[in-house]
């Protein structure tokens, strides 16, 4: 079992504030820095972030429990370029949740920025969250150039290390990308019966699975047998339920890293963090209803052209692909589906200032 020790270190900032750090030391290989709620780290050159309106306060329904076991843990990355999307995603979950006060957010960021913490606190004063610094050095030597620069950012690979980063008492976590909104109670996805699987996600078995790997992979007699005994299907790693305990015990981080290292020596795919996940887990996950990832709304990875919604019920809208709704709306060239994202946008633009 992993052992953690907590150490609080007071540090005086140049502005006279006393900052407190919560250091979590994992007994195996990982050292993680977690920032407590309302605790900040001084950055000498913070990036200027957009300003957001304060979200309403959302309260639990009468049926909600208040025990530790009633918590719903949600992990997301926190990046300056996607912050507007993150804010919209968080708002959508709070707004549609039966038990919004039970949502516990775990944000992973590459840089310690006082403004990031302040931005979340001012936008969601009642939000239960922690911020963890992801050490980019863990993946810098393992990342290979892909078809889109955004896919090559170290933070895009942080999802691989959730079991190392999150506290030991987090047994299950929802990992969600920042370019989505949830239009249903997120508790329904959290409660999925994972049976004996380490990961649950919508599967898309109608998709051509072979396109996720190149000819060098499929023509190699050994590599092409990787999926032998499995019925591999594509799944999107932007919406996943992860059994953190099983991930740790099964050594899945190491398994994914081994494929990343192999790819550095012999290129076998074109995308970023998705293919190594598929190599390890495709055909061995718990399928979830497709309503929980209406993905691809950002178009392809090259042009980001508009796409229509897939038929069927929808619980989660996901702008995976190059096109992001906030950028297309700002350019005044939105796709029809982008107007489904707009109601959750908390960005306080100059237009909002004038209206107020």
Tab-separated table of N, CA and C in Angstrom, residues 191-329:
chain	number	residue	atom	x	y	z
A	191	UNK	N	-21.314	6.475	-11.249
A	191	UNK	CA	-21.871	5.253	-10.658
A	191	UNK	C	-21.813	4.037	-11.563
A	192	UNK	N	-21.179	4.151	-12.732
A	192	UNK	CA	-21.128	3.025	-13.661
A	192	UNK	C	-20.499	1.807	-12.981
A	193	UNK	N	-21.084	0.647	-13.229
A	193	UNK	CA	-20.542	-0.612	-12.698
A	193	UNK	C	-19.360	-1.029	-13.560
A	194	UNK	N	-18.160	-0.916	-13.030
A	194	UNK	CA	-16.955	-1.215	-13.797
A	194	UNK	C	-16.615	-2.695	-13.792
A	195	UNK	N	-17.368	-3.473	-13.019
A	195	UNK	CA	-17.113	-4.917	-12.903
A	195	UNK	C	-15.655	-5.122	-12.490
A	196	UNK	N	-14.862	-5.811	-13.285
A	196	UNK	CA	-13.470	-6.050	-12.889
A	196	UNK	C	-12.493	-5.247	-13.750
A	197	UNK	N	-12.996	-4.235	-14.454
A	197	UNK	CA	-12.162	-3.475	-15.381
A	197	UNK	C	-11.485	-2.294	-14.693
A	198	UNK	N	-10.347	-1.884	-15.242
A	198	UNK	CA	-9.607	-0.758	-14.687
A	198	UNK	C	-10.109	0.564	-15.248
A	199	UNK	N	-10.786	0.512	-16.390
A	199	UNK	CA	-11.205	1.740	-17.061
A	199	UNK	C	-12.559	1.533	-17.717
A	200	UNK	N	-13.394	2.565	-17.677
A	200	UNK	CA	-14.696	2.553	-18.345
A	200	UNK	C	-14.802	3.792	-19.231
A	201	UNK	N	-15.334	3.613	-20.431
A	201	UNK	CA	-15.482	4.719	-21.381
A	201	UNK	C	-16.387	4.249	-22.512
A	202	UNK	N	-16.992	5.175	-23.241
A	202	UNK	CA	-17.742	4.772	-24.438
A	202	UNK	C	-16.804	4.151	-25.469
A	203	UNK	N	-17.212	3.019	-26.021
A	203	UNK	CA	-16.450	2.345	-27.074
A	203	UNK	C	-17.113	2.602	-28.421
A	204	UNK	N	-16.290	2.672	-29.474
A	204	UNK	CA	-16.809	2.911	-30.819
A	204	UNK	C	-16.263	1.819	-31.736
A	205	UNK	N	-16.956	0.691	-31.716
A	205	UNK	CA	-16.472	-0.475	-32.449
A	205	UNK	C	-16.767	-0.388	-33.949
A	206	UNK	N	-17.599	0.593	-34.349
A	206	UNK	CA	-17.869	0.770	-35.774
A	206	UNK	C	-16.741	1.548	-36.456
A	207	UNK	N	-15.904	2.221	-35.668
A	207	UNK	CA	-14.805	3.002	-36.232
A	207	UNK	C	-13.716	2.071	-36.760
A	208	UNK	N	-12.997	2.531	-37.783
A	208	UNK	CA	-11.914	1.746	-38.369
A	208	UNK	C	-10.700	1.812	-37.434
A	209	UNK	N	-10.522	0.784	-36.648
A	209	UNK	CA	-9.477	0.770	-35.632
A	209	UNK	C	-8.074	0.794	-36.233
A	210	UNK	N	-7.921	0.287	-37.429
A	210	UNK	CA	-6.583	0.174	-38.032
A	210	UNK	C	-5.946	1.531	-38.304
A	211	UNK	N	-6.754	2.595	-38.435
A	211	UNK	CA	-6.189	3.903	-38.795
A	211	UNK	C	-5.391	4.521	-37.651
A	212	UNK	N	-5.526	4.008	-36.448
A	212	UNK	CA	-4.822	4.594	-35.312
A	212	UNK	C	-3.368	4.155	-35.228
A	213	UNK	N	-2.972	3.236	-36.123
A	213	UNK	CA	-1.592	2.771	-36.182
A	213	UNK	C	-1.160	2.716	-37.642
A	214	UNK	N	0.126	2.887	-37.884
A	214	UNK	CA	0.606	2.979	-39.256
A	214	UNK	C	0.947	1.615	-39.849
A	215	UNK	N	1.396	1.637	-41.089
A	215	UNK	CA	1.714	0.388	-41.797
A	215	UNK	C	2.865	-0.365	-41.139
A	216	UNK	N	3.804	0.382	-40.549
A	216	UNK	CA	4.933	-0.275	-39.877
A	216	UNK	C	4.452	-1.158	-38.734
A	217	UNK	N	3.371	-0.748	-38.087
A	217	UNK	CA	2.800	-1.539	-36.999
A	217	UNK	C	2.099	-2.773	-37.535
A	218	UNK	N	1.192	-2.583	-38.487
A	218	UNK	CA	0.369	-3.693	-38.953
A	218	UNK	C	1.137	-4.692	-39.808
A	219	UNK	N	2.233	-4.254	-40.425
A	219	UNK	CA	3.026	-5.168	-41.259
A	219	UNK	C	4.030	-5.980	-40.447
A	220	UNK	N	4.241	-5.596	-39.207
A	220	UNK	CA	5.168	-6.329	-38.341
A	220	UNK	C	4.429	-7.525	-37.741
A	221	UNK	N	4.923	-8.742	-37.963
A	221	UNK	CA	4.204	-9.933	-37.487
A	221	UNK	C	4.053	-10.011	-35.969
A	222	UNK	N	4.986	-9.425	-35.232
A	222	UNK	CA	4.905	-9.443	-33.773
A	222	UNK	C	3.966	-8.347	-33.280
A	223	UNK	N	4.155	-7.127	-33.776
A	223	UNK	CA	3.339	-6.002	-33.331
A	223	UNK	C	1.867	-6.195	-33.680
A	224	UNK	N	1.618	-6.735	-34.853
A	224	UNK	CA	0.230	-6.902	-35.296
A	224	UNK	C	-0.534	-7.912	-34.448
A	225	UNK	N	0.182	-8.687	-33.647
A	225	UNK	CA	-0.460	-9.647	-32.739
A	225	UNK	C	-0.699	-9.064	-31.342
A	226	UNK	N	-0.448	-7.771	-31.194
A	226	UNK	CA	-0.613	-7.118	-29.893
A	226	UNK	C	-2.016	-7.307	-29.341
A	227	UNK	N	-3.010	-7.260	-30.230
A	227	UNK	CA	-4.406	-7.324	-29.797
A	227	UNK	C	-4.988	-8.740	-29.883
A	228	UNK	N	-4.127	-9.715	-30.031
A	228	UNK	CA	-4.595	-11.091	-30.124
A	228	UNK	C	-5.348	-11.479	-28.845
A	229	UNK	N	-6.522	-12.071	-29.028
A	229	UNK	CA	-7.354	-12.460	-27.893
A	229	UNK	C	-8.262	-11.353	-27.414
A	230	UNK	N	-8.150	-10.179	-28.027
A	230	UNK	CA	-9.009	-9.041	-27.674
A	230	UNK	C	-9.809	-8.612	-28.897
A	231	UNK	N	-10.924	-7.947	-28.651
A	231	UNK	CA	-11.689	-7.323	-29.722
A	231	UNK	C	-11.522	-5.814	-29.570
A	232	UNK	N	-10.419	-5.260	-30.097
A	232	UNK	CA	-10.092	-3.862	-29.816
A	232	UNK	C	-11.036	-2.887	-30.510
A	233	UNK	N	-11.495	-1.906	-29.768
A	233	UNK	CA	-12.341	-0.841	-30.293
A	233	UNK	C	-11.759	0.493	-29.863
A	234	UNK	N	-11.995	1.509	-30.677
A	234	UNK	CA	-11.547	2.851	-30.337
A	234	UNK	C	-12.329	3.381	-29.142
A	235	UNK	N	-11.646	4.040	-28.225
A	235	UNK	CA	-12.308	4.820	-27.184
A	235	UNK	C	-11.535	6.116	-27.012
A	236	UNK	N	-12.241	7.168	-26.629
A	236	UNK	CA	-11.654	8.489	-26.494
A	236	UNK	C	-11.186	8.686	-25.053
A	237	UNK	N	-9.927	9.070	-24.882
A	237	UNK	CA	-9.364	9.185	-23.532
A	237	UNK	C	-9.704	10.514	-22.860
A	238	UNK	N	-10.570	11.315	-23.491
A	238	UNK	CA	-10.987	12.572	-22.891
A	238	UNK	C	-12.136	12.427	-21.920
A	239	UNK	N	-12.745	11.236	-21.889
A	239	UNK	CA	-13.820	10.935	-20.939
A	239	UNK	C	-13.604	9.510	-20.450
A	240	UNK	N	-13.095	9.364	-19.229
A	240	UNK	CA	-12.783	8.038	-18.701
A	240	UNK	C	-13.141	7.954	-17.220
A	241	UNK	N	-13.625	6.800	-16.820
A	241	UNK	CA	-13.750	6.467	-15.403
A	241	UNK	C	-12.610	5.507	-15.094
A	242	UNK	N	-11.787	5.845	-14.132
A	242	UNK	CA	-10.591	5.039	-13.841
A	242	UNK	C	-10.659	4.498	-12.421
A	243	UNK	N	-10.492	3.186	-12.307
A	243	UNK	CA	-10.323	2.555	-10.998
A	243	UNK	C	-8.857	2.756	-10.608
A	244	UNK	N	-8.608	3.746	-9.770
A	244	UNK	CA	-7.237	4.146	-9.461
A	244	UNK	C	-6.481	3.026	-8.751
A	245	UNK	N	-7.148	2.310	-7.876
A	245	UNK	CA	-6.501	1.197	-7.172
A	245	UNK	C	-6.028	0.118	-8.140
A	246	UNK	N	-6.913	-0.264	-9.043
A	246	UNK	CA	-6.548	-1.305	-10.029
A	246	UNK	C	-5.435	-0.812	-10.952
A	247	UNK	N	-5.480	0.474	-11.296
A	247	UNK	CA	-4.429	1.039	-12.153
A	247	UNK	C	-3.073	0.945	-11.459
A	248	UNK	N	-3.051	1.292	-10.177
A	248	UNK	CA	-1.791	1.235	-9.423
A	248	UNK	C	-1.280	-0.199	-9.322
A	249	UNK	N	-2.172	-1.094	-8.887
A	249	UNK	CA	-1.770	-2.485	-8.662
A	249	UNK	C	-1.368	-3.178	-9.957
A	250	UNK	N	-2.003	-2.798	-11.060
A	250	UNK	CA	-1.690	-3.420	-12.351
A	250	UNK	C	-0.509	-2.798	-13.063
A	251	UNK	N	0.054	-1.725	-12.508
A	251	UNK	CA	1.216	-1.089	-13.132
A	251	UNK	C	0.928	-0.527	-14.510
A	252	UNK	N	-0.252	0.045	-14.689
A	252	UNK	CA	-0.646	0.492	-16.031
A	252	UNK	C	0.136	1.715	-16.503
A	253	UNK	N	0.589	2.545	-15.590
A	253	UNK	CA	1.417	3.680	-16.008
A	253	UNK	C	2.664	3.182	-16.713
A	254	UNK	N	3.310	2.192	-16.155
A	254	UNK	CA	4.525	1.623	-16.750
A	254	UNK	C	4.228	0.982	-18.095
A	255	UNK	N	3.093	0.315	-18.210
A	255	UNK	CA	2.731	-0.332	-19.468
A	255	UNK	C	2.545	0.690	-20.588
A	256	UNK	N	1.885	1.812	-20.265
A	256	UNK	CA	1.697	2.862	-21.263
A	256	UNK	C	3.042	3.497	-21.619
A	257	UNK	N	3.872	3.748	-20.611
A	257	UNK	CA	5.190	4.339	-20.851
A	257	UNK	C	6.054	3.448	-21.744
A	258	UNK	N	5.951	2.139	-21.594
A	258	UNK	CA	6.758	1.225	-22.409
A	258	UNK	C	6.422	1.355	-23.888
A	259	UNK	N	5.138	1.541	-24.201
A	259	UNK	CA	4.746	1.734	-25.600
A	259	UNK	C	5.210	3.095	-26.104
A	260	UNK	N	5.205	4.103	-25.251
A	260	UNK	CA	5.707	5.417	-25.653
A	260	UNK	C	7.202	5.332	-25.972
A	261	UNK	N	7.941	4.605	-25.156
A	261	UNK	CA	9.378	4.432	-25.387
A	261	UNK	C	9.634	3.648	-26.668
A	262	UNK	N	8.820	2.620	-26.912
A	262	UNK	CA	8.970	1.835	-28.142
A	262	UNK	C	8.727	2.720	-29.360
A	263	UNK	N	7.706	3.586	-29.255
A	263	UNK	CA	7.354	4.470	-30.373
A	263	UNK	C	8.475	5.459	-30.684
A	264	UNK	N	9.257	5.825	-29.674
A	264	UNK	CA	10.394	6.717	-29.900
A	264	UNK	C	11.450	6.057	-30.789
A	265	UNK	N	11.549	4.744	-30.684
A	265	UNK	CA	12.536	4.007	-31.470
A	265	UNK	C	12.003	3.637	-32.850
A	266	UNK	N	10.718	3.294	-32.903
A	266	UNK	CA	10.096	2.887	-34.163
A	266	UNK	C	8.683	3.453	-34.208
A	267	UNK	N	8.480	4.423	-35.068
A	267	UNK	CA	7.179	5.091	-35.128
A	267	UNK	C	6.094	4.114	-35.575
A	268	UNK	N	5.053	4.000	-34.740
A	268	UNK	CA	3.978	3.062	-35.061
A	268	UNK	C	2.603	3.722	-35.037
A	269	UNK	N	2.551	5.025	-34.717
A	269	UNK	CA	1.273	5.737	-34.749
A	269	UNK	C	1.524	7.227	-34.983
A	270	UNK	N	0.427	7.995	-35.144
A	270	UNK	CA	0.539	9.410	-35.512
A	270	UNK	C	0.006	10.365	-34.442
A	271	UNK	N	-0.910	9.903	-33.608
A	271	UNK	CA	-1.518	10.768	-32.609
A	271	UNK	C	-0.651	10.848	-31.353
A	272	UNK	N	-1.143	11.581	-30.328
A	272	UNK	CA	-0.361	11.813	-29.119
A	272	UNK	C	-0.498	10.731	-28.080
A	273	UNK	N	-1.276	11.004	-27.016
A	273	UNK	CA	-1.363	10.085	-25.882
A	273	UNK	C	-2.393	8.976	-26.076
A	274	UNK	N	-3.232	9.076	-27.110
A	274	UNK	CA	-4.279	8.073	-27.312
A	274	UNK	C	-3.755	6.686	-27.679
A	275	UNK	N	-2.897	6.528	-28.707
A	275	UNK	CA	-2.497	5.183	-29.135
A	275	UNK	C	-1.902	4.290	-28.053
A	276	UNK	N	-1.014	4.805	-27.171
A	276	UNK	CA	-0.504	3.899	-26.131
A	276	UNK	C	-1.592	3.409	-25.188
A	277	UNK	N	-2.616	4.238	-24.947
A	277	UNK	CA	-3.769	3.784	-24.166
A	277	UNK	C	-4.463	2.635	-24.888
A	278	UNK	N	-4.656	2.790	-26.199
A	278	UNK	CA	-5.324	1.751	-26.983
A	278	UNK	C	-4.509	0.458	-26.978
A	279	UNK	N	-3.207	0.587	-27.108
A	279	UNK	CA	-2.351	-0.598	-27.139
A	279	UNK	C	-2.460	-1.404	-25.848
A	280	UNK	N	-2.614	-0.713	-24.739
A	280	UNK	CA	-2.673	-1.389	-23.439
A	280	UNK	C	-4.081	-1.861	-23.097
A	281	UNK	N	-5.108	-1.069	-23.454
A	281	UNK	CA	-6.437	-1.311	-22.895
A	281	UNK	C	-7.547	-1.584	-23.910
A	282	UNK	N	-7.350	-1.276	-25.168
A	282	UNK	CA	-8.428	-1.477	-26.143
A	282	UNK	C	-8.899	-2.925	-26.150
A	283	UNK	N	-10.210	-3.114	-26.066
A	283	UNK	CA	-10.778	-4.451	-26.014
A	283	UNK	C	-10.860	-5.026	-24.620
A	284	UNK	N	-10.439	-4.235	-23.624
A	284	UNK	CA	-10.459	-4.724	-22.244
A	284	UNK	C	-10.923	-3.628	-21.284
A	285	UNK	N	-11.935	-2.856	-21.710
A	285	UNK	CA	-12.502	-1.832	-20.847
A	285	UNK	C	-13.990	-2.097	-20.670
A	286	UNK	N	-14.585	-1.402	-19.719
A	286	UNK	CA	-16.022	-1.493	-19.500
A	286	UNK	C	-16.710	-0.473	-20.412
A	287	UNK	N	-17.519	-0.919	-21.384
A	287	UNK	CA	-18.179	0.032	-22.282
A	287	UNK	C	-19.234	0.855	-21.551
A	288	UNK	N	-19.293	2.135	-21.897
A	288	UNK	CA	-20.273	3.064	-21.340
A	288	UNK	C	-21.148	3.569	-22.484
A	289	UNK	N	-22.390	3.901	-22.172
A	289	UNK	CA	-23.309	4.398	-23.189
A	289	UNK	C	-22.693	5.578	-23.955
A	290	UNK	N	-22.892	5.580	-25.276
A	290	UNK	CA	-22.321	6.620	-26.135
A	290	UNK	C	-22.790	8.021	-25.775
A	291	UNK	N	-23.901	8.130	-25.086
A	291	UNK	CA	-24.420	9.449	-24.709
A	291	UNK	C	-23.414	10.222	-23.862
A	292	UNK	N	-22.458	9.510	-23.254
A	292	UNK	CA	-21.498	10.148	-22.362
A	292	UNK	C	-20.244	10.643	-23.070
A	293	UNK	N	-20.229	10.616	-24.383
A	293	UNK	CA	-19.142	11.279	-25.114
A	293	UNK	C	-19.558	11.507	-26.562
A	294	UNK	N	-20.303	12.572	-26.770
A	294	UNK	CA	-20.632	13.003	-28.126
A	294	UNK	C	-19.401	13.760	-28.640
A	295	UNK	N	-18.390	12.988	-29.068
A	295	UNK	CA	-17.079	13.561	-29.364
A	295	UNK	C	-16.953	13.962	-30.834
A	296	UNK	N	-15.832	14.599	-31.136
A	296	UNK	CA	-15.544	14.989	-32.516
A	296	UNK	C	-16.178	16.295	-32.953
A	297	UNK	N	-16.769	17.047	-32.018
A	297	UNK	CA	-17.456	18.281	-32.397
A	297	UNK	C	-16.479	19.388	-32.811
A	298	UNK	N	-15.204	19.185	-32.542
A	298	UNK	CA	-14.180	20.136	-32.982
A	298	UNK	C	-13.637	19.827	-34.358
A	299	UNK	N	-14.230	18.842	-35.031
A	299	UNK	CA	-13.749	18.475	-36.360
A	299	UNK	C	-12.510	17.609	-36.296
A	300	UNK	N	-11.792	17.525	-37.418
A	300	UNK	CA	-10.595	16.681	-37.456
A	300	UNK	C	-9.405	17.431	-36.847
A	301	UNK	N	-8.240	16.804	-36.898
A	301	UNK	CA	-7.047	17.383	-36.293
A	301	UNK	C	-6.304	18.341	-37.210
A	302	UNK	N	-6.809	18.550	-38.422
A	302	UNK	CA	-6.120	19.410	-39.375
A	302	UNK	C	-6.868	20.714	-39.638
A	303	UNK	N	-8.155	20.627	-39.953
A	303	UNK	CA	-8.915	21.813	-40.326
A	303	UNK	C	-9.972	22.204	-39.303
A	304	UNK	N	-10.451	21.265	-38.522
A	304	UNK	CA	-11.446	21.579	-37.505
A	304	UNK	C	-12.778	22.026	-38.076
A	305	UNK	N	-13.188	21.425	-39.167
A	305	UNK	CA	-14.443	21.810	-39.806
A	305	UNK	C	-15.646	21.417	-38.950
A	306	UNK	N	-16.759	22.079	-39.222
A	306	UNK	CA	-17.982	21.837	-38.451
A	306	UNK	C	-18.487	20.411	-38.655
A	307	UNK	N	-19.046	19.875	-37.598
A	307	UNK	CA	-19.665	18.550	-37.652
A	307	UNK	C	-21.021	18.599	-36.977
A	308	UNK	N	-21.910	17.742	-37.414
A	308	UNK	CA	-23.237	17.663	-36.814
A	308	UNK	C	-23.229	16.684	-35.649
A	309	UNK	N	-24.246	16.777	-34.816
A	309	UNK	CA	-24.398	15.833	-33.717
A	309	UNK	C	-24.749	14.452	-34.245
A	310	UNK	N	-24.267	13.431	-33.540
A	310	UNK	CA	-24.656	12.064	-33.867
A	310	UNK	C	-26.071	11.830	-33.350
A	311	UNK	N	-26.836	10.977	-33.999
A	311	UNK	CA	-28.191	10.691	-33.504
A	311	UNK	C	-28.155	9.999	-32.149
A	312	UNK	N	-29.207	10.193	-31.361
A	312	UNK	CA	-29.306	9.533	-30.066
A	312	UNK	C	-29.254	10.520	-28.921
A	313	UNK	N	-29.541	10.050	-27.703
A	313	UNK	CA	-29.531	10.920	-26.510
A	313	UNK	C	-28.121	11.415	-26.199
A	314	UNK	N	-28.037	12.563	-25.555
A	314	UNK	CA	-26.743	13.196	-25.274
A	314	UNK	C	-26.665	13.584	-23.801
A	315	UNK	N	-25.581	13.186	-23.155
A	315	UNK	CA	-25.297	13.612	-21.787
A	315	UNK	C	-24.037	14.460	-21.692
A	316	UNK	N	-23.175	14.345	-22.695
A	316	UNK	CA	-21.908	15.076	-22.683
A	316	UNK	C	-21.522	15.447	-24.110
A	317	UNK	N	-21.219	16.718	-24.332
A	317	UNK	CA	-20.796	17.239	-25.633
A	317	UNK	C	-19.296	17.513	-25.577
A	318	UNK	N	-18.568	17.007	-26.561
A	318	UNK	CA	-17.107	17.033	-26.501
A	318	UNK	C	-16.538	17.581	-27.804
A	319	UNK	N	-15.842	18.731	-27.718
A	319	UNK	CA	-15.258	19.364	-28.894
A	319	UNK	C	-13.832	18.856	-29.121
A	320	UNK	N	-13.658	17.540	-29.159
A	320	UNK	CA	-12.354	16.984	-29.513
A	320	UNK	C	-12.087	17.305	-30.988
A	321	UNK	N	-10.813	17.432	-31.329
A	321	UNK	CA	-10.456	17.890	-32.668
A	321	UNK	C	-9.849	19.285	-32.593
A	322	UNK	N	-9.540	19.855	-33.717
A	322	UNK	CA	-8.829	21.137	-33.756
A	322	UNK	C	-9.707	22.324	-33.374
A	323	UNK	N	-10.970	22.309	-33.777
A	323	UNK	CA	-11.839	23.460	-33.549
A	323	UNK	C	-12.379	23.518	-32.124
A	324	UNK	N	-12.211	24.662	-31.463
A	324	UNK	CA	-12.726	24.846	-30.107
A	324	UNK	C	-13.849	25.880	-30.139
A	325	UNK	N	-14.916	25.663	-29.400
A	325	UNK	CA	-16.096	26.531	-29.525
A	325	UNK	C	-15.833	27.985	-29.165
A	326	UNK	N	-15.013	28.240	-28.135
A	326	UNK	CA	-14.759	29.622	-27.735
A	326	UNK	C	-13.980	30.388	-28.808
A	327	UNK	N	-13.072	29.700	-29.502
A	327	UNK	CA	-12.315	30.362	-30.570
A	327	UNK	C	-13.197	30.638	-31.780
A	328	UNK	N	-14.057	29.679	-32.115
A	328	UNK	CA	-14.926	29.869	-33.278
A	328	UNK	C	-15.993	30.927	-32.995
A	329	UNK	N	-16.486	30.983	-31.755
A	329	UNK	CA	-17.461	32.010	-31.403
A	329	UNK	C	-16.824	33.397	-31.437
